[in-house]
């Protein structure tokens, strides 16, 4: 089956790599990426959208492939100069090339353009070959509830502070989407679901990437109203994360760190959940009632493997 309109829900690194595979597997299709913005943060006056930038740079050929985030050929002069001023925060990796992106974005946002328009403008340079949409134009920021270092009492810190500064070492007890009540899906998101003939959940973090996207009021409803089948790809392979900190997020939500645990968390569409199909690694047995569970090679270790994974996910959307 050939798909004409494909929508992919995506976070940063896992989402971006998977999108590259979808683009290769369906070069003729119109692909829309609905990207998590819960990691977004303002630092040194700059608005930073890590997952949008990872998707844009990865698909546009500007990513640092080894790091998986930020620009290739990056230099760090501004960061060093800021540190020389002791200008907080000093723990966030702000590269010189990357800063140009944040400057353009911040200037446009300050001039009143919504994030979706700003993202489209940035993408005219990168030509990612897919339509990149933020999940919402409203600000939604993920905060993590952790014990305070001194008092031990629960305290909420920005996701970036938890992940980048504390390397996810502080035990999380909850993830909170600050601002989500006032958020709406960005223009084009619900329309893309309605027009889609395949919807894919990238192997992104189920809590702070996919979970955050699904938390935007109206988005989940738009997704479920689509006539397209929904196939998800497990980010958990062999009972462990491939990279990132999903193994720190899932237990806080009472979800087992396994392909089965995440599959059951998303749930069967026939039973009020999301999934028509769920791709798991060939060694991961997973019983998800009501869902077409398909064991497939899940590692995006080469462009060919990633394309094959995307094709398997699309196959699972065929009727
Ligand atoms: P982030 O925003 O950079 O954290 O990226 P995402 O949320 O998009 O993706 C993070 C998830 O991608 C992690 O839970 C990883 O386990 C998963 N991941 C990374 N590489 C692979 C891979 O090759 N295969 C699969 N199945 N999952 C992967
Ligand atoms: Ca992210």
mmCIF file of C-alpha atoms and ligand atoms in Angstrom:
data_model
loop_
_atom_site.group_PDB
_atom_site.id
_atom_site.type_symbol
_atom_site.label_atom_id
_atom_site.label_comp_id
_atom_site.label_asym_id
_atom_site.label_seq_id
_atom_site.Cartn_x
_atom_site.Cartn_y
_atom_site.Cartn_z
ATOM 1 C CA UNK A 1 0.000 0.000 0.000
ATOM 2 C CA UNK A 2 1.274 3.471 -0.884
ATOM 3 C CA UNK A 3 0.609 6.222 1.577
ATOM 4 C CA UNK A 4 -0.064 9.772 0.533
ATOM 5 C CA UNK A 5 -0.281 11.588 3.854
ATOM 6 C CA UNK A 6 1.761 10.392 6.801
ATOM 7 C CA UNK A 7 1.853 11.958 10.248
ATOM 8 C CA UNK A 8 4.590 11.158 12.765
ATOM 9 C CA UNK A 9 4.556 12.131 16.445
ATOM 10 C CA UNK A 10 8.164 12.808 17.418
ATOM 11 C CA UNK A 11 10.539 13.931 20.131
ATOM 12 C CA UNK A 12 14.200 14.767 19.481
ATOM 13 C CA UNK A 13 16.843 12.180 18.653
ATOM 14 C CA UNK A 14 14.671 9.035 18.343
ATOM 15 C CA UNK A 15 11.984 10.976 16.526
ATOM 16 C CA UNK A 16 14.351 12.694 14.111
ATOM 17 C CA UNK A 17 16.154 9.508 13.134
ATOM 18 C CA UNK A 18 12.895 7.697 12.609
ATOM 19 C CA UNK A 19 11.582 10.561 10.462
ATOM 20 C CA UNK A 20 14.627 10.241 8.246
ATOM 21 C CA UNK A 21 13.636 6.605 7.719
ATOM 22 C CA UNK A 22 10.018 7.516 6.943
ATOM 23 C CA UNK A 23 11.161 10.076 4.395
ATOM 24 C CA UNK A 24 13.357 7.450 2.717
ATOM 25 C CA UNK A 25 10.632 4.787 2.835
ATOM 26 C CA UNK A 26 7.929 7.041 1.388
ATOM 27 C CA UNK A 27 9.659 9.667 -0.760
ATOM 28 C CA UNK A 28 6.448 10.589 -2.575
ATOM 29 C CA UNK A 29 4.290 11.006 0.500
ATOM 30 C CA UNK A 30 3.468 14.226 2.266
ATOM 31 C CA UNK A 31 4.950 13.760 5.729
ATOM 32 C CA UNK A 32 4.026 15.891 8.728
ATOM 33 C CA UNK A 33 6.031 15.746 11.942
ATOM 34 C CA UNK A 34 4.208 16.825 15.101
ATOM 35 C CA UNK A 35 7.049 17.616 17.464
ATOM 36 C CA UNK A 36 7.269 17.880 21.243
ATOM 37 C CA UNK A 37 7.908 21.382 22.581
ATOM 38 C CA UNK A 38 7.780 20.510 26.287
ATOM 39 C CA UNK A 39 11.594 20.655 26.475
ATOM 40 C CA UNK A 40 11.608 24.265 25.293
ATOM 41 C CA UNK A 41 13.310 26.779 27.529
ATOM 42 C CA UNK A 42 14.501 30.379 27.623
ATOM 43 C CA UNK A 43 18.170 30.895 28.495
ATOM 44 C CA UNK A 44 20.240 34.060 28.167
ATOM 45 C CA UNK A 45 17.151 35.619 26.625
ATOM 46 C CA UNK A 46 17.067 33.055 23.819
ATOM 47 C CA UNK A 47 14.114 30.794 23.106
ATOM 48 C CA UNK A 48 15.441 27.274 22.613
ATOM 49 C CA UNK A 49 13.366 24.427 21.138
ATOM 50 C CA UNK A 50 15.593 21.342 21.395
ATOM 51 C CA UNK A 51 13.332 18.757 19.769
ATOM 52 C CA UNK A 52 12.216 21.006 16.903
ATOM 53 C CA UNK A 53 15.854 21.846 16.211
ATOM 54 C CA UNK A 54 16.971 18.221 16.390
ATOM 55 C CA UNK A 55 14.303 17.289 13.832
ATOM 56 C CA UNK A 56 15.102 20.271 11.615
ATOM 57 C CA UNK A 57 18.886 19.796 11.718
ATOM 58 C CA UNK A 58 18.720 15.999 11.338
ATOM 59 C CA UNK A 59 16.431 16.090 8.315
ATOM 60 C CA UNK A 60 18.165 19.146 6.894
ATOM 61 C CA UNK A 61 21.671 17.683 7.117
ATOM 62 C CA UNK A 62 22.951 20.107 9.757
ATOM 63 C CA UNK A 63 22.998 17.820 12.802
ATOM 64 C CA UNK A 64 26.086 16.702 14.677
ATOM 65 C CA UNK A 65 25.565 13.006 13.969
ATOM 66 C CA UNK A 66 27.707 11.758 16.820
ATOM 67 C CA UNK A 67 26.171 13.917 19.543
ATOM 68 C CA UNK A 68 22.695 13.553 18.098
ATOM 69 C CA UNK A 69 21.847 17.186 18.869
ATOM 70 C CA UNK A 70 23.158 20.591 17.858
ATOM 71 C CA UNK A 71 25.028 21.642 14.755
ATOM 72 C CA UNK A 72 27.820 19.836 12.963
ATOM 73 C CA UNK A 73 31.133 21.701 13.050
ATOM 74 C CA UNK A 74 30.034 23.575 16.157
ATOM 75 C CA UNK A 75 32.229 25.970 18.168
ATOM 76 C CA UNK A 76 31.590 27.179 21.710
ATOM 77 C CA UNK A 77 33.028 30.698 21.948
ATOM 78 C CA UNK A 78 29.851 32.370 23.210
ATOM 79 C CA UNK A 79 29.350 29.680 25.844
ATOM 80 C CA UNK A 80 32.927 30.198 27.098
ATOM 81 C CA UNK A 81 32.472 33.955 27.206
ATOM 82 C CA UNK A 82 29.205 33.593 29.125
ATOM 83 C CA UNK A 83 30.940 31.303 31.596
ATOM 84 C CA UNK A 84 33.680 33.905 32.053
ATOM 85 C CA UNK A 85 30.920 36.252 33.214
ATOM 86 C CA UNK A 86 29.548 33.505 35.488
ATOM 87 C CA UNK A 87 26.308 34.050 33.623
ATOM 88 C CA UNK A 88 23.835 31.375 34.669
ATOM 89 C CA UNK A 89 23.041 28.812 33.434
ATOM 90 C CA UNK A 90 26.535 27.639 32.544
ATOM 91 C CA UNK A 91 25.546 23.978 32.256
ATOM 92 C CA UNK A 92 23.586 24.202 29.013
ATOM 93 C CA UNK A 93 25.325 23.470 25.700
ATOM 94 C CA UNK A 94 24.771 26.533 23.566
ATOM 95 C CA UNK A 95 26.883 26.365 20.441
ATOM 96 C CA UNK A 96 27.791 29.389 18.322
ATOM 97 C CA UNK A 97 26.062 28.125 15.180
ATOM 98 C CA UNK A 98 23.054 26.985 17.167
ATOM 99 C CA UNK A 99 22.759 30.438 18.739
ATOM 100 C CA UNK A 100 22.033 31.949 15.326
ATOM 101 C CA UNK A 101 18.933 29.714 15.111
ATOM 102 C CA UNK A 102 17.836 30.833 18.582
ATOM 103 C CA UNK A 103 18.426 34.491 17.720
ATOM 104 C CA UNK A 104 16.251 34.297 14.613
ATOM 105 C CA UNK A 105 13.555 32.393 16.507
ATOM 106 C CA UNK A 106 13.551 34.745 19.483
ATOM 107 C CA UNK A 107 13.391 37.830 17.310
ATOM 108 C CA UNK A 108 10.442 36.465 15.356
ATOM 109 C CA UNK A 109 8.592 35.364 18.503
ATOM 110 C CA UNK A 110 9.185 38.790 20.038
ATOM 111 C CA UNK A 111 7.765 40.364 16.877
ATOM 112 C CA UNK A 112 4.581 38.363 17.460
ATOM 113 C CA UNK A 113 4.901 35.418 15.103
ATOM 114 C CA UNK A 114 3.614 32.123 16.501
ATOM 115 C CA UNK A 115 6.100 29.280 16.948
ATOM 116 C CA UNK A 116 4.568 27.352 14.042
ATOM 117 C CA UNK A 117 5.297 30.251 11.660
ATOM 118 C CA UNK A 118 8.787 30.696 13.092
ATOM 119 C CA UNK A 119 9.486 26.993 12.626
ATOM 120 C CA UNK A 120 8.284 27.157 9.021
ATOM 121 C CA UNK A 121 10.560 30.152 8.430
ATOM 122 C CA UNK A 122 13.598 28.363 9.890
ATOM 123 C CA UNK A 123 12.784 25.315 7.760
ATOM 124 C CA UNK A 124 12.986 27.318 4.538
ATOM 125 C CA UNK A 125 16.732 27.243 5.111
ATOM 126 C CA UNK A 126 16.953 23.566 6.114
ATOM 127 C CA UNK A 127 14.432 22.082 3.671
ATOM 128 C CA UNK A 128 13.785 19.027 5.844
ATOM 129 C CA UNK A 129 11.492 17.467 3.237
ATOM 130 C CA UNK A 130 8.698 17.091 5.800
ATOM 131 C CA UNK A 131 6.336 19.640 7.298
ATOM 132 C CA UNK A 132 7.632 20.309 10.815
ATOM 133 C CA UNK A 133 4.903 21.426 13.220
ATOM 134 C CA UNK A 134 5.295 22.191 16.905
ATOM 135 C CA UNK A 135 2.641 20.336 18.908
ATOM 136 C CA UNK A 136 1.315 23.726 20.042
ATOM 137 C CA UNK A 137 1.959 27.439 19.595
ATOM 138 C CA UNK A 138 1.294 27.985 23.300
ATOM 139 C CA UNK A 139 4.105 27.530 25.777
ATOM 140 C CA UNK A 140 4.063 24.190 27.525
ATOM 141 C CA UNK A 141 7.105 23.338 29.642
ATOM 142 C CA UNK A 142 7.795 20.023 31.291
ATOM 143 C CA UNK A 143 8.847 20.298 34.922
ATOM 144 C CA UNK A 144 10.113 17.390 36.972
ATOM 145 C CA UNK A 145 9.251 16.942 40.627
ATOM 146 C CA UNK A 146 12.397 15.886 42.514
ATOM 147 C CA UNK A 147 13.518 15.952 46.163
ATOM 148 C CA UNK A 148 15.235 19.208 47.093
ATOM 149 C CA UNK A 149 18.957 18.624 47.694
ATOM 150 C CA UNK A 150 18.851 20.301 51.143
ATOM 151 C CA UNK A 151 15.386 19.803 52.572
ATOM 152 C CA UNK A 152 14.394 16.632 50.711
ATOM 153 C CA UNK A 153 10.997 18.207 50.109
ATOM 154 C CA UNK A 154 9.497 17.851 46.618
ATOM 155 C CA UNK A 155 10.450 20.641 44.261
ATOM 156 C CA UNK A 156 9.717 21.136 40.559
ATOM 157 C CA UNK A 157 12.589 22.001 38.223
ATOM 158 C CA UNK A 158 12.619 22.480 34.463
ATOM 159 C CA UNK A 159 13.119 19.298 32.485
ATOM 160 C CA UNK A 160 16.379 20.675 31.027
ATOM 161 C CA UNK A 161 17.771 21.328 34.496
ATOM 162 C CA UNK A 162 16.907 17.771 35.542
ATOM 163 C CA UNK A 163 18.287 16.143 32.409
ATOM 164 C CA UNK A 164 21.249 18.288 31.372
ATOM 165 C CA UNK A 165 22.414 19.723 34.680
ATOM 166 C CA UNK A 166 21.638 16.770 36.955
ATOM 167 C CA UNK A 167 21.990 14.004 34.331
ATOM 168 C CA UNK A 168 18.581 12.656 35.455
ATOM 169 C CA UNK A 169 20.175 11.544 38.744
ATOM 170 C CA UNK A 170 17.554 13.158 41.002
ATOM 171 C CA UNK A 171 14.722 10.675 41.537
ATOM 172 C CA UNK A 172 11.651 11.982 39.696
ATOM 173 C CA UNK A 173 8.244 11.517 41.322
ATOM 174 C CA UNK A 174 6.176 13.297 38.666
ATOM 175 C CA UNK A 175 6.320 15.126 35.350
ATOM 176 C CA UNK A 176 4.183 18.240 35.081
ATOM 177 C CA UNK A 177 3.232 20.077 31.877
ATOM 178 C CA UNK A 178 3.237 23.692 32.951
ATOM 179 C CA UNK A 179 0.861 25.732 30.771
ATOM 180 C CA UNK A 180 -0.823 22.772 29.126
ATOM 181 C CA UNK A 181 -4.350 23.743 30.203
ATOM 182 C CA UNK A 182 -4.247 26.835 27.995
ATOM 183 C CA UNK A 183 -2.605 25.058 25.046
ATOM 184 C CA UNK A 184 -4.211 24.040 21.785
ATOM 185 C CA UNK A 185 -2.810 21.947 18.947
ATOM 186 C CA UNK A 186 -0.803 24.150 16.566
ATOM 187 C CA UNK A 187 -2.468 25.107 13.280
ATOM 188 C CA UNK A 188 -2.267 22.171 10.906
ATOM 189 C CA UNK A 189 -1.945 19.422 13.514
ATOM 190 C CA UNK A 190 -5.555 18.266 13.735
ATOM 191 C CA UNK A 191 -5.951 18.896 9.996
ATOM 192 C CA UNK A 192 -2.976 16.607 9.342
ATOM 193 C CA UNK A 193 -4.546 13.845 11.454
ATOM 194 C CA UNK A 194 -7.808 14.210 9.546
ATOM 195 C CA UNK A 195 -6.060 13.967 6.174
ATOM 196 C CA UNK A 196 -3.652 11.181 7.171
ATOM 197 C CA UNK A 197 -3.722 7.675 5.817
ATOM 198 C CA UNK A 198 -1.006 6.540 8.245
ATOM 199 C CA UNK A 199 -0.093 7.803 11.711
ATOM 200 C CA UNK A 200 3.123 6.708 13.389
ATOM 201 C CA UNK A 201 4.390 7.125 16.937
ATOM 202 C CA UNK A 202 8.171 7.410 16.615
ATOM 203 C CA UNK A 203 10.314 5.459 19.099
ATOM 204 C CA UNK A 204 10.492 8.595 21.223
ATOM 205 C CA UNK A 205 10.322 8.974 24.976
ATOM 206 C CA UNK A 206 6.787 7.842 25.955
ATOM 207 C CA UNK A 207 6.621 10.275 28.871
ATOM 208 C CA UNK A 208 8.434 13.515 28.045
ATOM 209 C CA UNK A 209 8.123 13.388 24.229
ATOM 210 C CA UNK A 210 5.017 11.450 23.090
ATOM 211 C CA UNK A 211 3.268 11.858 26.448
ATOM 212 C CA UNK A 212 3.734 15.614 26.354
ATOM 213 C CA UNK A 213 2.368 15.873 22.813
ATOM 214 C CA UNK A 214 -0.680 13.781 23.729
ATOM 215 C CA UNK A 215 -1.320 16.016 26.743
ATOM 216 C CA UNK A 216 -2.222 19.025 24.607
ATOM 217 C CA UNK A 217 -5.996 19.392 24.965
ATOM 218 C CA UNK A 218 -7.765 18.317 21.774
ATOM 219 C CA UNK A 219 -4.742 16.666 20.211
ATOM 220 C CA UNK A 220 -5.459 13.117 21.338
ATOM 221 C CA UNK A 221 -9.079 13.501 20.255
ATOM 222 C CA UNK A 222 -7.955 14.691 16.812
ATOM 223 C CA UNK A 223 -5.587 11.749 16.545
ATOM 224 C CA UNK A 224 -8.238 9.198 17.471
ATOM 225 C CA UNK A 225 -10.803 10.733 15.118
ATOM 226 C CA UNK A 226 -8.517 9.992 12.148
ATOM 227 C CA UNK A 227 -9.508 7.226 9.771
ATOM 228 C CA UNK A 228 -5.814 6.275 9.535
ATOM 229 C CA UNK A 229 -4.414 3.336 11.442
ATOM 230 C CA UNK A 230 -1.950 4.216 14.207
ATOM 231 C CA UNK A 231 1.290 2.237 14.563
ATOM 232 C CA UNK A 232 3.849 2.826 17.307
ATOM 233 C CA UNK A 233 7.510 1.814 17.539
ATOM 234 C CA UNK A 234 8.915 0.813 20.908
ATOM 235 C CA UNK A 235 11.808 2.956 22.190
ATOM 236 C CA UNK A 236 12.594 0.132 24.615
ATOM 237 C CA UNK A 237 14.736 -2.604 23.092
ATOM 238 C CA UNK A 238 15.753 -5.664 25.097
ATOM 239 C CA UNK A 239 14.199 -4.166 28.205
ATOM 240 C CA UNK A 240 16.365 -1.047 28.084
ATOM 241 C CA UNK A 241 16.452 2.367 26.469
ATOM 242 C CA UNK A 242 18.656 2.745 23.430
ATOM 243 C CA UNK A 243 19.724 6.197 24.617
ATOM 244 C CA UNK A 244 18.285 8.970 26.748
ATOM 245 C CA UNK A 245 16.458 8.756 30.072
ATOM 246 C CA UNK A 246 13.131 7.067 29.418
ATOM 247 C CA UNK A 247 14.147 4.419 31.978
ATOM 248 C CA UNK A 248 14.129 7.229 34.567
ATOM 249 C CA UNK A 249 10.764 8.608 33.408
ATOM 250 C CA UNK A 250 8.674 5.458 32.979
ATOM 251 C CA UNK A 251 8.870 4.157 36.593
ATOM 252 C CA UNK A 252 7.763 7.563 37.912
ATOM 253 C CA UNK A 253 4.580 7.073 35.894
ATOM 254 C CA UNK A 254 4.141 3.489 37.081
ATOM 255 C CA UNK A 255 5.041 2.112 33.647
ATOM 256 C CA UNK A 256 7.318 -0.908 33.334
ATOM 257 C CA UNK A 257 10.514 -0.318 31.322
ATOM 258 C CA UNK A 258 9.701 -2.840 28.619
ATOM 259 C CA UNK A 259 8.168 -2.916 25.164
ATOM 260 C CA UNK A 260 5.115 -4.545 26.713
ATOM 261 C CA UNK A 261 4.877 -1.950 29.472
ATOM 262 C CA UNK A 262 4.982 0.971 27.039
ATOM 263 C CA UNK A 263 2.601 -0.783 24.631
ATOM 264 C CA UNK A 264 0.081 -1.340 27.410
ATOM 265 C CA UNK A 265 0.507 2.251 28.552
ATOM 266 C CA UNK A 266 -0.427 3.507 25.069
ATOM 267 C CA UNK A 267 -3.196 0.918 24.965
ATOM 268 C CA UNK A 268 -5.380 -0.554 22.248
ATOM 269 C CA UNK A 269 -7.360 1.832 20.128
ATOM 270 C CA UNK A 270 -10.272 -0.586 20.254
ATOM 271 C CA UNK A 271 -10.187 -0.131 24.027
ATOM 272 C CA UNK A 272 -9.900 3.648 24.368
ATOM 273 C CA UNK A 273 -6.118 3.682 23.831
ATOM 274 C CA UNK A 274 -4.009 4.756 20.864
ATOM 275 C CA UNK A 275 -2.546 1.791 19.098
ATOM 276 C CA UNK A 276 -3.698 -0.291 16.195
ATOM 277 C CA UNK A 277 -0.225 -1.809 15.878
ATOM 278 C CA UNK A 278 2.921 -1.932 18.024
ATOM 279 C CA UNK A 279 6.398 -2.745 16.763
ATOM 280 C CA UNK A 280 8.696 -4.422 19.257
ATOM 281 C CA UNK A 281 12.206 -5.832 18.962
ATOM 282 C CA UNK A 282 12.433 -9.436 17.867
ATOM 283 C CA UNK A 283 13.684 -10.590 21.278
ATOM 284 C CA UNK A 284 11.062 -8.637 23.220
ATOM 285 C CA UNK A 285 7.934 -10.666 23.821
ATOM 286 C CA UNK A 286 5.022 -8.314 24.346
ATOM 287 C CA UNK A 287 1.392 -9.091 24.992
ATOM 288 C CA UNK A 288 -0.717 -5.998 24.422
ATOM 289 C CA UNK A 289 -4.395 -7.016 24.322
ATOM 290 C CA UNK A 290 -6.250 -5.725 21.267
ATOM 291 C CA UNK A 291 -3.095 -4.582 19.467
ATOM 292 C CA UNK A 292 -1.371 -6.108 16.440
ATOM 293 C CA UNK A 293 2.095 -6.644 17.981
ATOM 294 C CA UNK A 294 4.804 -7.099 15.359
ATOM 295 C CA UNK A 295 8.346 -8.193 16.227
ATOM 296 C CA UNK A 296 10.797 -6.412 13.889
ATOM 297 C CA UNK A 297 14.428 -5.239 13.925
ATOM 298 C CA UNK A 298 14.129 -1.993 15.873
ATOM 299 C CA UNK A 299 17.623 -0.526 15.935
ATOM 300 C CA UNK A 300 18.199 2.499 13.705
ATOM 301 C CA UNK A 301 21.849 1.590 13.286
ATOM 302 C CA UNK A 302 22.174 2.565 9.600
ATOM 303 C CA UNK A 303 20.114 4.472 7.025
ATOM 304 C CA UNK A 304 19.039 1.119 5.549
ATOM 305 C CA UNK A 305 17.956 -0.303 8.908
ATOM 306 C CA UNK A 306 16.076 2.893 9.722
ATOM 307 C CA UNK A 307 14.292 2.887 6.388
ATOM 308 C CA UNK A 308 13.334 -0.778 6.861
ATOM 309 C CA UNK A 309 11.939 0.036 10.302
ATOM 310 C CA UNK A 310 9.899 2.909 8.881
ATOM 311 C CA UNK A 311 8.602 0.642 6.132
ATOM 312 C CA UNK A 312 7.588 -1.968 8.706
ATOM 313 C CA UNK A 313 5.722 0.714 10.666
ATOM 314 C CA UNK A 314 3.949 1.889 7.507
ATOM 315 C CA UNK A 315 3.096 -1.716 6.581
ATOM 316 C CA UNK A 316 1.392 -1.991 9.956
ATOM 317 C CA UNK A 317 -0.880 0.900 8.931
ATOM 318 C CA UNK A 318 -2.100 -0.860 5.796
ATOM 319 C CA UNK A 319 -5.658 -2.103 5.879
HETATM 320 P P1 LIG B 1 14.961 13.068 22.826
HETATM 321 O O1 LIG B 1 13.938 14.155 22.735
HETATM 322 O O2 LIG B 1 16.286 13.457 22.258
HETATM 323 O O3 LIG B 1 15.020 12.423 24.166
HETATM 324 O O4 LIG B 1 14.493 11.946 21.807
HETATM 325 P P2 LIG B 1 13.171 11.122 21.612
HETATM 326 O O5 LIG B 1 12.186 11.301 22.716
HETATM 327 O O6 LIG B 1 12.692 11.333 20.218
HETATM 328 O O7 LIG B 1 13.735 9.669 21.626
HETATM 329 C C1 LIG B 1 14.354 9.084 22.756
HETATM 330 C C2 LIG B 1 14.085 7.599 22.701
HETATM 331 O O8 LIG B 1 14.554 7.076 21.463
HETATM 332 C C3 LIG B 1 14.785 6.836 23.794
HETATM 333 O O9 LIG B 1 13.824 6.315 24.677
HETATM 334 C C4 LIG B 1 15.541 5.733 23.038
HETATM 335 O O10 LIG B 1 15.428 4.475 23.653
HETATM 336 C C5 LIG B 1 14.890 5.744 21.676
HETATM 337 N N1 LIG B 1 15.802 5.327 20.617
HETATM 338 C C6 LIG B 1 16.985 5.892 20.284
HETATM 339 N N2 LIG B 1 17.565 5.211 19.276
HETATM 340 C C7 LIG B 1 16.722 4.181 18.969
HETATM 341 C C8 LIG B 1 16.765 3.122 18.020
HETATM 342 O O11 LIG B 1 17.707 2.950 17.241
HETATM 343 N N3 LIG B 1 15.694 2.264 17.993
HETATM 344 C C9 LIG B 1 14.620 2.413 18.847
HETATM 345 N N4 LIG B 1 13.608 1.533 18.757
HETATM 346 N N5 LIG B 1 14.568 3.389 19.766
HETATM 347 C C10 LIG B 1 15.599 4.263 19.818
HETATM 348 CA CA1 LIG B 2 13.501 15.977 23.895
#
